[in-house]
Coordinates of N, CA, C and O in Angstrom, one line a residue:
D246 N -56.4 38.1 6.8 CA -57.7 38.6 7.6 C -58.4 38.7 8.9 O -59.6 38.1 9.1
V247 N -57.5 38.4 9.5 CA -57.1 37.6 11.0 C -58.9 38.8 11.5 O -59.0 38.5 12.5
F248 N -58.1 40.7 11.5 CA -58.9 41.8 12.2 C -60.6 41.3 11.6 O -61.3 41.9 11.9
N249 N -61.0 40.8 10.8 CA -62.7 40.9 10.6 C -62.2 39.5 10.8 O -64.2 38.6 10.3
Q250 N -62.6 38.1 11.6 CA -62.2 36.8 12.3 C -63.6 37.1 13.0 O -63.5 38.1 13.8
P251 N -64.5 36.3 12.8 CA -65.8 36.3 14.6 C -64.4 36.1 15.5 O -63.5 35.5 16.0
G252 N -65.3 36.9 16.4 CA -64.4 36.8 18.1 C -64.0 37.7 17.6 O -62.4 37.7 18.9
V253 N -63.1 38.4 17.0 CA -61.7 39.2 16.8 C -62.3 40.9 17.4 O -62.9 41.1 16.6
N254 N -62.3 41.1 18.2 CA -62.4 42.6 18.4 C -61.1 43.8 18.3 O -59.8 43.1 19.7
T255 N -60.5 44.1 17.6 CA -59.0 45.1 17.7 C -59.6 46.2 17.8 O -60.7 47.1 18.1
V256 N -58.6 46.9 19.1 CA -59.1 47.6 19.6 C -57.8 49.2 19.8 O -56.3 48.3 19.5
N257 N -57.8 50.5 18.9 CA -56.8 50.8 18.7 C -56.7 52.2 20.2 O -57.7 53.3 19.4
D258 N -56.6 52.2 21.0 CA -56.4 53.0 22.1 C -54.9 53.2 22.8 O -54.1 52.4 22.6
E259 N -54.8 54.2 23.6 CA -53.6 53.9 24.8 C -53.8 53.4 25.4 O -54.9 52.8 26.3
G260 N -53.1 52.3 25.4 CA -53.3 50.8 26.5 C -53.4 50.8 27.7 O -54.5 49.9 28.1
R261 N -52.8 51.4 28.6 CA -53.6 51.8 29.6 C -54.7 52.2 30.3 O -55.4 51.7 30.7
S262 N -54.7 53.5 29.3 CA -55.8 53.9 29.1 C -57.2 53.0 29.0 O -58.8 53.3 29.9
F263 N -57.2 52.4 28.4 CA -58.7 51.2 27.5 C -58.4 50.3 28.7 O -59.9 50.1 29.6
L264 N -57.3 50.1 29.2 CA -58.2 48.5 30.5 C -58.1 49.3 31.3 O -59.4 48.1 32.4
R265 N -57.6 50.7 31.7 CA -58.2 50.9 33.1 C -59.8 51.3 32.9 O -60.8 51.0 33.9
R266 N -60.2 51.2 31.9 CA -62.1 52.0 31.8 C -62.1 50.1 31.2 O -63.9 50.4 31.6
S267 N -61.9 49.2 31.4 CA -62.5 48.1 30.6 C -62.7 46.7 31.8 O -62.0 47.2 32.7
Q268 N -64.0 46.4 32.1 CA -63.8 45.5 32.9 C -63.6 43.9 32.7 O -64.2 43.0 32.7
K269 N -63.3 43.7 31.1 CA -63.3 42.5 30.8 C -62.6 41.9 30.6 O -60.5 43.0 31.0
Q270 N -62.0 40.4 30.5 CA -60.5 40.1 30.7 C -60.5 39.6 29.0 O -61.3 39.1 28.4
Y271 N -59.5 39.5 28.6 CA -58.6 39.5 27.1 C -58.0 38.6 26.8 O -56.6 38.0 27.9
D272 N -57.9 37.3 25.5 CA -57.1 36.4 25.6 C -55.6 36.9 24.9 O -54.3 36.1 25.4
L273 N -55.7 38.0 24.3 CA -54.3 38.5 23.9 C -54.3 40.1 24.0 O -55.1 41.2 23.8
I274 N -53.5 40.4 25.2 CA -52.7 41.4 25.0 C -51.3 42.0 24.2 O -50.9 41.7 25.2
H275 N -51.9 42.9 23.3 CA -50.6 43.3 22.3 C -50.1 44.7 22.2 O -50.9 45.5 21.6
Q276 N -48.3 44.9 22.1 CA -47.9 45.8 22.2 C -47.1 45.7 21.2 O -46.4 45.2 20.9
V277 N -47.2 46.6 20.2 CA -46.2 46.2 19.0 C -45.6 47.8 19.1 O -46.1 48.9 18.2
H278 N -44.1 47.9 18.6 CA -43.5 48.8 18.8 C -43.7 49.8 18.9 O -44.3 51.0 18.1
N279 N -44.5 50.1 20.2 CA -44.0 51.8 20.8 C -43.1 52.7 20.8 O -43.5 53.2 20.4
I280 N -42.4 52.2 20.5 CA -41.1 52.8 20.8 C -40.2 52.0 19.9 O -39.5 51.1 19.6
S281 N -39.3 53.1 18.7 CA -38.4 52.6 18.2 C -36.8 53.1 18.5 O -36.8 53.4 19.0
P282 N -35.5 51.9 18.0 CA -34.7 52.8 18.4 C -34.1 53.7 17.8 O -32.9 54.6 18.7
I283 N -34.3 53.8 16.5 CA -34.0 55.6 16.3 C -34.9 56.7 17.0 O -33.3 57.6 17.3
A284 N -35.7 56.6 17.5 CA -35.7 57.8 18.4 C -35.3 57.6 19.9 O -34.9 58.7 20.6
I285 N -35.0 56.0 20.0 CA -33.7 56.6 21.8 C -32.5 57.2 20.9 O -32.6 57.7 22.1
A286 N -32.3 56.5 19.7 CA -30.9 57.0 19.7 C -31.0 58.3 19.1 O -29.6 58.8 19.8
S287 N -31.9 58.7 19.0 CA -32.0 60.3 18.6 C -31.9 61.6 19.9 O -31.4 62.6 19.9
G288 N -32.1 60.6 20.9 CA -32.3 61.5 22.1 C -33.9 62.0 22.2 O -34.2 62.8 23.2
A289 N -35.0 61.1 21.6 CA -35.9 62.1 21.2 C -36.7 62.3 22.8 O -37.9 63.0 23.2
L290 N -36.3 60.9 23.5 CA -38.0 60.8 24.1 C -36.8 60.8 25.6 O -37.1 60.1 26.7
N291 N -35.5 61.1 25.5 CA -34.5 61.5 26.8 C -35.6 62.0 28.1 O -35.1 61.7 29.4
L292 N -36.3 62.8 27.9 CA -37.1 63.6 29.0 C -38.3 62.7 29.0 O -39.4 63.4 30.2
S293 N -38.9 61.8 28.8 CA -40.4 61.4 28.2 C -40.5 60.2 28.9 O -39.9 59.1 28.8
E294 N -41.3 59.8 29.7 CA -41.6 58.6 30.0 C -42.6 57.5 29.5 O -43.1 57.9 28.8
S295 N -42.4 56.2 29.5 CA -43.1 55.6 29.4 C -43.6 54.7 30.3 O -43.1 54.5 31.3
Y296 N -45.1 54.7 30.6 CA -45.7 53.9 31.7 C -46.0 53.4 31.4 O -47.4 52.1 31.6
L297 N -45.8 52.1 30.0 CA -45.9 50.9 29.2 C -45.4 49.6 29.7 O -45.5 48.8 29.9
L298 N -44.4 49.7 30.2 CA -43.4 48.9 31.0 C -42.8 49.1 32.4 O -42.1 49.3 32.8
T299 N -43.7 49.7 33.4 CA -43.9 49.3 35.3 C -44.4 48.4 35.4 O -45.2 47.6 35.2
K300 N -44.1 48.1 36.9 CA -45.1 47.1 37.6 C -46.2 47.8 37.7 O -46.7 46.7 37.3
E301 N -46.9 48.9 37.9 CA -48.6 48.9 37.7 C -48.6 48.7 36.5 O -50.1 48.2 36.4
A302 N -48.3 49.1 35.0 CA -48.7 48.4 33.7 C -48.7 47.0 34.0 O -49.8 47.1 33.5
F303 N -47.7 46.4 34.2 CA -48.0 45.0 34.5 C -48.5 43.8 35.4 O -49.4 43.4 34.6
Q304 N -49.5 44.9 36.3 CA -50.4 44.3 37.4 C -51.9 44.3 36.2 O -52.6 43.6 36.5
E305 N -51.7 45.9 35.6 CA -52.9 46.1 34.7 C -53.0 44.4 34.0 O -53.7 44.2 33.6
Y306 N -52.0 44.9 33.2 CA -52.1 43.5 31.9 C -52.1 42.5 32.9 O -52.9 41.8 31.8
W307 N -51.5 42.1 33.7 CA -52.4 40.4 34.5 C -53.6 40.9 34.8 O -53.9 39.7 34.5
D308 N -53.8 41.7 34.9 CA -55.6 41.3 35.9 C -56.3 41.3 34.8 O -57.5 41.1 34.9
H309 N -56.4 41.7 33.4 CA -57.2 41.8 32.5 C -56.7 40.8 31.4 O -57.6 40.9 30.4
L310 N -56.3 39.3 31.7 CA -56.0 38.5 31.0 C -56.3 37.4 31.4 O -56.6 37.1 32.9
K311 N -57.0 36.9 30.2 CA -57.9 35.6 30.6 C -56.7 34.0 31.4 O -55.9 34.4 30.9
P312 N -57.4 33.6 31.9 CA -56.5 31.9 32.5 C -56.3 31.8 31.0 O -56.5 31.8 30.0
E313 N -54.7 31.6 31.0 CA -53.4 30.8 29.7 C -54.1 32.1 28.7 O -53.6 31.9 27.6
G314 N -54.1 33.4 28.6 CA -54.5 34.1 27.9 C -53.1 34.7 28.1 O -51.6 34.7 28.8
M315 N -52.2 35.6 27.1 CA -50.8 36.1 26.3 C -50.3 37.4 26.6 O -51.4 38.3 26.5
L316 N -49.9 38.4 26.8 CA -48.8 39.7 26.8 C -48.3 39.0 26.0 O -47.2 38.6 25.9
A317 N -48.1 39.9 24.5 CA -47.3 40.0 23.9 C -46.7 41.8 23.9 O -47.2 42.0 23.3
I318 N -45.1 41.7 23.8 CA -44.5 42.8 23.5 C -43.7 42.8 22.5 O -42.7 42.0 22.8
N319 N -43.7 43.1 21.3 CA -43.2 43.3 20.3 C -42.4 44.4 20.4 O -42.8 45.6 20.0
R320 N -41.1 44.7 20.7 CA -40.5 46.2 20.6 C -39.2 45.2 20.4 O -38.2 45.0 21.3
W321 N -38.2 47.1 20.6 CA -36.6 47.1 20.8 C -36.5 47.1 22.0 O -37.0 48.0 23.2
G322 N -35.3 46.9 22.8 CA -35.2 46.2 24.4 C -36.2 45.7 25.2 O -36.4 46.3 26.1
V323 N -36.4 44.6 24.9 CA -37.8 44.1 25.8 C -37.0 43.2 27.6 O -37.9 42.9 28.4
V324 N -35.3 43.6 27.4 CA -35.2 42.6 28.6 C -35.2 43.0 30.0 O -35.8 42.4 30.7
R325 N -35.9 44.4 30.2 CA -35.6 44.4 31.3 C -37.5 44.0 31.8 O -37.9 43.9 32.8
A326 N -38.6 43.9 30.8 CA -39.6 43.5 30.5 C -39.5 42.4 32.0 O -40.5 41.5 33.0
A327 N -38.6 41.2 31.5 CA -38.4 40.0 32.8 C -38.3 40.1 34.0 O -39.0 39.4 34.6
S328 N -37.7 41.5 34.2 CA -37.6 41.1 35.3 C -39.1 41.9 36.3 O -39.3 41.8 37.6
I329 N -39.9 43.0 35.1 CA -40.6 43.1 35.8 C -41.7 41.8 35.7 O -42.4 41.9 37.2
A330 N -42.0 41.3 34.9 CA -42.8 40.6 35.0 C -42.7 39.2 36.1 O -43.6 38.8 36.9
S331 N -41.7 39.1 36.5 CA -40.8 38.6 37.5 C -41.4 39.1 39.1 O -42.5 38.0 40.2
Q332 N -41.4 40.0 39.2 CA -42.2 40.8 40.4 C -43.7 41.6 40.2 O -44.2 40.6 41.7
I333 N -44.4 41.0 39.2 CA -45.4 41.0 39.4 C -46.1 39.8 39.6 O -46.7 39.6 40.4
L334 N -45.4 38.2 39.1 CA -45.6 37.1 38.9 C -45.4 37.0 41.1 O -47.2 36.1 41.3
E335 N -44.5 37.0 40.8 CA -44.1 36.9 42.5 C -45.0 37.5 43.6 O -45.9 37.1 44.8
A336 N -45.5 38.7 42.6 CA -46.7 39.6 44.1 C -48.2 38.8 44.2 O -49.0 38.7 44.5
N337 N -48.2 38.5 42.5 CA -49.8 37.7 42.4 C -49.5 35.9 43.4 O -50.5 35.1 42.7
G338 N -48.4 36.0 43.5 CA -48.2 34.0 44.6 C -47.6 33.2 43.3 O -47.7 32.7 44.1
V339 N -47.1 33.4 42.6 CA -46.5 32.6 41.5 C -44.9 32.5 41.8 O -44.5 33.6 42.0
H340 N -44.8 31.4 42.3 CA -43.3 31.0 42.5 C -41.9 30.6 41.8 O -40.9 30.7 42.0
D341 N -43.0 30.6 40.6 CA -41.0 30.1 39.8 C -42.0 31.0 38.0 O -42.6 30.5 37.0
P342 N -41.7 32.4 38.0 CA -42.0 33.2 37.4 C -41.3 32.3 35.9 O -41.8 32.8 34.8
E343 N -40.1 32.3 35.8 CA -39.6 31.3 34.4 C -40.2 30.4 33.7 O -39.7 30.2 33.1
N344 N -41.3 30.3 34.4 CA -42.1 28.5 33.6 C -43.8 30.0 33.1 O -44.4 29.5 32.2
Y345 N -43.3 31.1 33.2 CA -44.4 32.1 32.6 C -44.1 32.2 30.8 O -45.1 32.6 31.3
A346 N -42.9 32.5 30.6 CA -41.9 33.6 29.6 C -41.4 33.3 28.8 O -41.5 32.1 28.8
L347 N -41.9 33.7 27.9 CA -41.1 33.8 26.3 C -40.2 34.7 25.9 O -40.9 35.8 25.7
V348 N -39.4 34.5 25.6 CA -38.5 35.7 24.2 C -38.6 34.9 23.2 O -37.3 33.4 23.1
T349 N -38.0 35.4 21.7 CA -37.9 35.3 20.3 C -37.0 36.8 20.0 O -37.4 37.5 20.3
S350 N -36.4 36.1 18.7 CA -36.3 37.2 18.7 C -35.7 37.0 17.0 O -35.8 36.1 15.8
R351 N -35.7 38.1 16.3 CA -35.7 38.1 14.1 C -34.9 39.2 14.2 O -35.0 40.4 14.5
Q352 N -33.8 38.6 13.1 CA -32.8 39.9 12.6 C -33.9 40.2 11.1 O -34.4 39.8 10.5
K353 N -33.2 41.4 11.8 CA -33.6 42.4 9.7 C -33.0 43.3 10.3 O -31.9 42.7 10.1
S354 N -33.2 44.8 9.9 CA -33.0 46.3 9.9 C -32.6 45.8 11.8 O -33.7 47.5 12.2
G355 N -31.8 44.9 12.1 CA -31.7 45.5 14.1 C -32.5 44.2 14.4 O -33.2 43.5 13.8
T356 N -32.7 44.1 15.5 CA -33.5 42.4 16.0 C -34.3 43.2 16.6 O -35.0 43.9 17.0
D357 N -35.7 42.5 16.2 CA -37.3 42.4 16.8 C -37.1 41.5 18.0 O -36.9 40.2 17.4
I358 N -37.2 41.8 18.9 CA -37.5 41.5 20.3 C -38.8 41.0 20.9 O -39.6 42.2 20.8
S359 N -39.5 39.9 20.9 CA -41.0 39.9 21.2 C -40.9 38.9 22.6 O -39.9 38.0 23.1
F360 N -41.3 39.4 23.7 CA -41.3 39.1 25.5 C -43.2 38.8 25.6 O -44.0 39.0 25.2
Y361 N -43.0 37.5 25.9 CA -44.1 37.1 26.0 C -44.5 36.6 27.2 O -43.6 35.7 28.1
L362 N -45.9 36.9 27.8 CA -46.5 36.3 29.7 C -47.6 36.0 29.5 O -48.7 36.3 28.9
K363 N -47.3 34.4 29.6 CA -48.9 33.8 29.3 C -49.6 34.3 31.2 O -48.5 33.5 32.6
K364 N -50.4 34.1 31.2 CA -51.7 33.3 32.4 C -51.8 32.0 32.4 O -53.0 31.6 32.5
G365 N -50.5 31.6 33.2 CA -50.9 30.2 33.2 C -48.9 29.8 33.2 O -48.4 29.8 31.6
K366 N -48.7 28.6 33.2 CA -47.6 27.8 32.4 C -47.7 27.3 31.7 O -48.5 27.4 31.0
I367 N -46.6 27.8 30.9 CA -45.5 27.4 29.5 C -46.0 26.2 29.5 O -45.0 25.5 30.5
N368 N -46.4 24.9 28.8 CA -46.4 24.1 28.6 C -45.6 23.2 27.7 O -45.1 23.9 26.6
A369 N -45.6 22.2 27.4 CA -44.7 21.6 26.4 C -45.4 21.5 25.0 O -44.7 21.7 24.2
N370 N -46.8 21.6 25.3 CA -47.4 21.5 23.8 C -47.0 23.2 23.4 O -47.0 23.8 22.1
D371 N -47.4 23.9 24.3 CA -47.4 25.2 23.7 C -45.4 25.6 22.9 O -45.7 26.2 22.0
L372 N -44.4 24.7 23.8 CA -43.3 25.1 22.9 C -43.3 24.3 22.0 O -42.7 24.6 20.5
K373 N -43.9 23.1 21.3 CA -44.0 22.6 19.7 C -44.3 23.3 19.6 O -44.0 23.4 18.2
N374 N -45.5 24.4 19.2 CA -46.4 24.6 18.4 C -45.4 26.4 18.0 O -45.2 26.1 17.1
L375 N -45.0 26.6 19.4 CA -43.5 27.6 19.0 C -42.7 27.2 18.0 O -42.5 28.0 16.6
S376 N -42.0 26.3 18.5 CA -40.9 25.6 17.3 C -41.5 25.5 15.8 O -41.1 25.7 15.8
E377 N -42.8 24.3 16.0 CA -43.1 24.9 14.2 C -43.3 25.9 13.7 O -42.7 25.5 12.1
S378 N -43.3 26.6 14.3 CA -44.0 28.1 13.5 C -42.8 29.1 13.4 O -42.8 29.7 12.3
L379 N -42.2 29.2 14.3 CA -41.0 30.1 14.2 C -40.1 29.6 13.0 O -39.1 30.3 12.7
N380 N -39.6 28.6 13.3 CA -38.5 28.4 12.4 C -38.5 28.6 10.1 O -38.2 28.7 9.9
A381 N -40.2 28.7 10.6 CA -40.8 29.2 8.8 C -40.6 30.1 8.9 O -40.2 31.1 7.9
L382 N -40.4 31.4 9.7 CA -40.3 32.9 9.8 C -38.7 33.1 10.4 O -39.0 34.5 9.8
G383 N -37.8 32.0 10.5 CA -37.1 32.8 10.6 C -36.9 33.3 12.3 O -35.4 34.1 12.2
I384 N -37.0 32.5 13.2 CA -36.9 33.5 14.8 C -36.9 31.8 15.4 O -37.2 30.9 14.8
R385 N -36.0 32.7 15.9 CA -35.4 32.0 16.9 C -35.5 32.1 18.6 O -36.6 33.1 19.1
I386 N -36.0 31.4 19.3 CA -36.5 31.9 21.1 C -34.7 31.5 21.9 O -34.3 31.1 22.1
D387 N -35.2 33.2 22.2 CA -34.1 33.3 23.2 C -34.4 32.8 24.6 O -33.2 33.1 25.3
Y388 N -35.7 32.2 24.6 CA -35.7 32.2 26.0 C -37.0 31.1 25.9 O -38.2 31.8 25.4
A389 N -37.2 30.5 26.6 CA -38.7 29.4 27.0 C -38.3 28.8 28.6 O -37.0 28.3 28.7
P390 N -39.0 28.1 29.4 CA -39.4 27.3 30.2 C -38.7 25.8 29.9 O -39.7 25.2 29.9
H391 N -37.5 25.7 29.3 CA -36.9 24.7 29.3 C -35.3 24.3 29.8 O -34.7 25.4 29.3
P392 N -35.2 23.6 30.1 CA -33.7 22.6 30.7 C -32.7 23.7 29.6 O -31.6 24.3 30.4
D393 N -32.8 23.7 28.3 CA -31.7 23.9 27.9 C -31.8 26.3 27.9 O -30.4 26.8 27.8
Y394 N -32.3 26.7 28.3 CA -32.5 28.3 28.4 C -32.6 28.3 29.9 O -32.1 29.5 30.2
Q395 N -32.7 27.6 30.8 CA -32.7 27.7 32.1 C -31.4 27.3 32.6 O -30.9 26.9 33.6
T396 N -30.5 28.2 32.1 CA -28.8 28.9 33.1 C -29.0 29.5 33.1 O -29.1 30.7 33.4
N397 N -27.8 29.3 33.9 CA -27.0 31.1 34.5 C -26.5 31.9 33.6 O -26.1 32.8 33.5
R398 N -26.1 31.3 32.5 CA -26.1 32.2 30.7 C -26.8 32.9 30.3 O -26.3 33.8 29.6
N399 N -28.2 32.8 30.3 CA -29.5 33.3 29.9 C -29.8 34.5 30.7 O -30.1 34.1 32.0
V400 N -29.8 35.4 30.1 CA -30.2 36.3 31.1 C -31.7 37.2 31.7 O -31.8 37.4 32.7
Y401 N -32.4 36.5 30.6 CA -33.9 36.3 30.8 C -34.0 35.2 32.2 O -35.0 35.9 33.1
Y402 N -33.4 33.9 31.7 CA -33.8 33.7 33.2 C -33.6 33.7 34.3 O -34.0 33.7 35.4
R403 N -32.3 34.9 34.8 CA -31.9 35.6 35.7 C -32.6 36.4 36.0 O -32.8 36.4 37.0
L404 N -33.3 36.8 35.6 CA -34.0 38.1 35.3 C -35.6 37.2 36.7 O -36.0 37.8 37.1
L405 N -35.5 36.1 35.7 CA -37.5 35.7 35.9 C -36.9 34.9 36.8 O -38.2 34.7 37.4
A406 N -36.1 34.4 37.2 CA -35.9 33.4 38.2 C -36.2 34.0 39.8 O -35.0 34.6 39.6
L407 N -36.9 33.6 40.8 CA -36.7 34.5 41.6 C -35.2 33.8 42.6 O -34.6 35.1 43.4
E408 N -34.8 33.3 42.4 CA -33.7 32.6 43.2 C -32.3 33.8 42.8 O -31.4 33.7 43.6
S409 N -32.1 34.3 41.6 CA -31.6 34.8 41.3 C -31.4 36.2 40.0 O -30.6 37.4 40.4
R410 N -33.1 36.8 40.3 CA -33.0 38.0 40.2 C -32.5 39.3 40.5 O -32.1 39.9 39.8
D411 N -32.9 39.1 42.5 CA -32.7 40.7 42.6 C -30.6 40.8 42.8 O -30.3 41.7 42.6
A412 N -30.0 39.3 43.0 CA -28.5 40.1 42.8 C -28.3 40.2 41.1 O -27.1 40.6 41.2
F413 N -28.9 39.5 40.5 CA -28.5 39.7 39.1 C -28.5 41.5 38.9 O -27.8 41.8 38.2
I414 N -29.7 41.8 39.3 CA -29.9 42.6 39.3 C -29.3 44.0 39.7 O -28.3 44.8 39.4
K415 N -28.4 43.8 40.7 CA -27.8 44.5 41.6 C -26.1 44.4 41.1 O -26.0 45.8 41.4
Q416 N -26.1 43.6 40.9 CA -24.6 43.4 39.7 C -24.5 44.1 38.4 O -22.7 43.9 38.0
A417 N -25.4 43.9 38.3 CA -25.8 44.2 36.5 C -24.6 45.3 36.1 O -24.9 46.7 37.1
D418 N -24.5 46.1 34.8 CA -23.7 47.2 34.4 C -24.8 48.1 34.5 O -24.7 49.3 34.2
I419 N -26.4 47.8 33.6 CA -27.1 48.7 33.5 C -28.5 48.6 34.6 O -28.4 47.2 35.2
D420 N -29.2 49.4 34.6 CA -30.7 49.2 35.7 C -31.4 48.9 35.2 O -32.1 48.8 33.7
L421 N -32.0 47.3 35.3 CA -32.4 46.5 35.1 C -34.0 45.8 36.0 O -34.3 44.8 36.2
S422 N -33.9 47.0 37.2 CA -34.8 46.7 38.2 C -36.2 47.0 37.5 O -36.4 48.3 36.3
A423 N -37.3 46.8 38.3 CA -38.6 46.8 38.1 C -39.3 48.3 37.7 O -39.3 48.9 39.1
P424 N -39.0 49.5 37.0 CA -39.7 50.8 37.6 C -41.6 51.1 37.9 O -41.6 49.7 37.3
T425 N -41.3 51.5 38.3 CA -42.8 51.7 38.9 C -43.4 53.5 37.9 O -42.3 54.2 37.4
D426 N -44.6 53.3 38.3 CA -45.3 54.8 37.7 C -44.7 55.8 38.6 O -44.4 56.7 37.5

């Protein structure tokens, strides 16, 4: 019954439009499955732009998060979110974006991927709490600010880390650059 708890205010609106009108900062900004792999595979969105995953959108999300607040994006195909987050954090004076993000996944009918961006470094306590809750749900960590994940084999690390991001984007077989409005 999370939606009826004291202090919980749920807003059902077009995300960026709502944020532009809002003067508040939030503990959590959450996008849930705003596009499905079925819609993408059908070609239904070939001529449709999404302004939810652009540099300008991420800047608006960042500006509206409280300190230690979290942006959570649950959708198919979030790999590009890492390069967007890296560029926005760098533009906001963060020199180690790889320490502000997490990526998890769960196999259901396809892969359910979640990208999390914290307005503050993810710490050992955050990782401990995450690990304890994920095992029971069958969710695995694909990227976290921990040496096990911060390797050149991890695509999220290579897109988040300033020293590898641009070269990795340039040599990738697909366009992983951060889109703009």
